[in-house]
Amino acid sequence: MATSHSDNWNELHCQQGSCKIILKPGDLLDEKDVNVLVIPTPAGGMNPDNFQLFKSIYSNADENCKREIKKVCFNLTQSEPQTFSLYGLRYIFVAPPYVGNRDKAPKYLKETYTSCLKLAVKSNFRTIAFPTIGCGVIGFPIDDAARSVYSAIENFCQSKDGKKMDEIRIVIYDKNIYNEFIVTVQSTQPIVLHLPKLKCLRVKGTCEIFHLVQASPNLECLRISLNCFNIALNDTSTCKLLQNRITDLEITRFQEIDAIQLDIIAEKFNHLRDLSLSLDSLTVFVDSLILKVLSLWKDKHLRGLYIRGLLTDEMRQDLRQWFINHSHLRQEDSFVVEYKRNWLSMWLE
């Protein structure tokens, strides 16, 4: 479910499949551009004075309509709400859940919302507006009610009937209730990342990085520990994203030169231009590691190679000549190499 604030900061808009969900403060009876309004209705001897929305509708009805409304109230049950039209406006009258056992309250509240949504679809309504049923005189805990309402709506939208509903609104009259509903809904949403300006990602520790990479279409540079990089390599989706984007790769936190899957990196990371390898230990000679990289990237377009580790005395005596003697590089090739502070730096173009 994607979430965003509308231009009116008081509203929260969510998208669940093809159905838009809106949380907004206000008076339900002011919602005119909606197919049907859900009205909690006194049934089974409940006191009408506790149902302000119902009282407002009933008081504006003529005597004939009042008699029809009373018939609806008499036959109303929680599981079977009923539609009612009055002066061109359409309502769903529903008996609110009432239980003394808090453990059962969420279940009954979900059923109340679900039964109204199913009736709306059956009646060919495409948009519907609810109040916060159960948060008034019935006194359901607001956080429980918010979770129950969100769960009911989410489950409905994922059902077959949910595809027949275009918009569900929750219109909330009380500021405290509204804030609680907003917090609850936002806490259930996945974090949606969009990081078009992120070009370099430095990862510490071991974690899954797919969502970060997916959200970063312009990512070019990756600094990452070997353990974390191996997780990424073994995940097909993450690896595909990385191999298409990364041009500058630094792998850190490894102990042995054979621990890195250089052949896989060379095979898959065709856009790689700069490669850095940083061993934890400064007691490991890296001559063979350097030669392996040069061999694997012989026919590729590697621009810079940077490796942290020890060099043998023979290698340090004349770096350039050592590479000419031990690799495919020749005297006439253009390359620069230096060794400072335990880092070998090599520029190949």
PDB file of C-alpha atoms in Angstrom, residues 22 27 29 47 60 87 97 131 156 199 225 244 263:
ATOM      1  CA  ILE A  22      -8.610   8.462   2.385  1.00  0.00           C
ATOM      2  CA  ASP A  27     -18.231  15.746   9.465  1.00  0.00           C
ATOM      3  CA  LEU A  29     -22.622  14.350   6.548  1.00  0.00           C
ATOM      4  CA  ASN A  47     -30.619   4.847  22.860  1.00  0.00           C
ATOM      5  CA  ASN A  60     -34.602  16.148   8.900  1.00  0.00           C
ATOM      6  CA  TYR A  87     -33.923  13.028  -0.528  1.00  0.00           C
ATOM      7  CA  PRO A  97     -20.876  -3.786  17.534  1.00  0.00           C
ATOM      8  CA  PRO A 131     -17.315   7.418  10.366  1.00  0.00           C
ATOM      9  CA  PHE A 156     -11.411  -6.303   1.719  1.00  0.00           C
ATOM     10  CA  LYS A 199      25.342   7.998  -6.173  1.00  0.00           C
ATOM     11  CA  SER A 225      31.982  -5.508   3.480  1.00  0.00           C
ATOM     12  CA  ASN A 244      23.877  -2.820 -14.204  1.00  0.00           C
ATOM     13  CA  ASP A 263      35.656 -14.529 -11.255  1.00  0.00           C
TER      14      ASP A 263
END
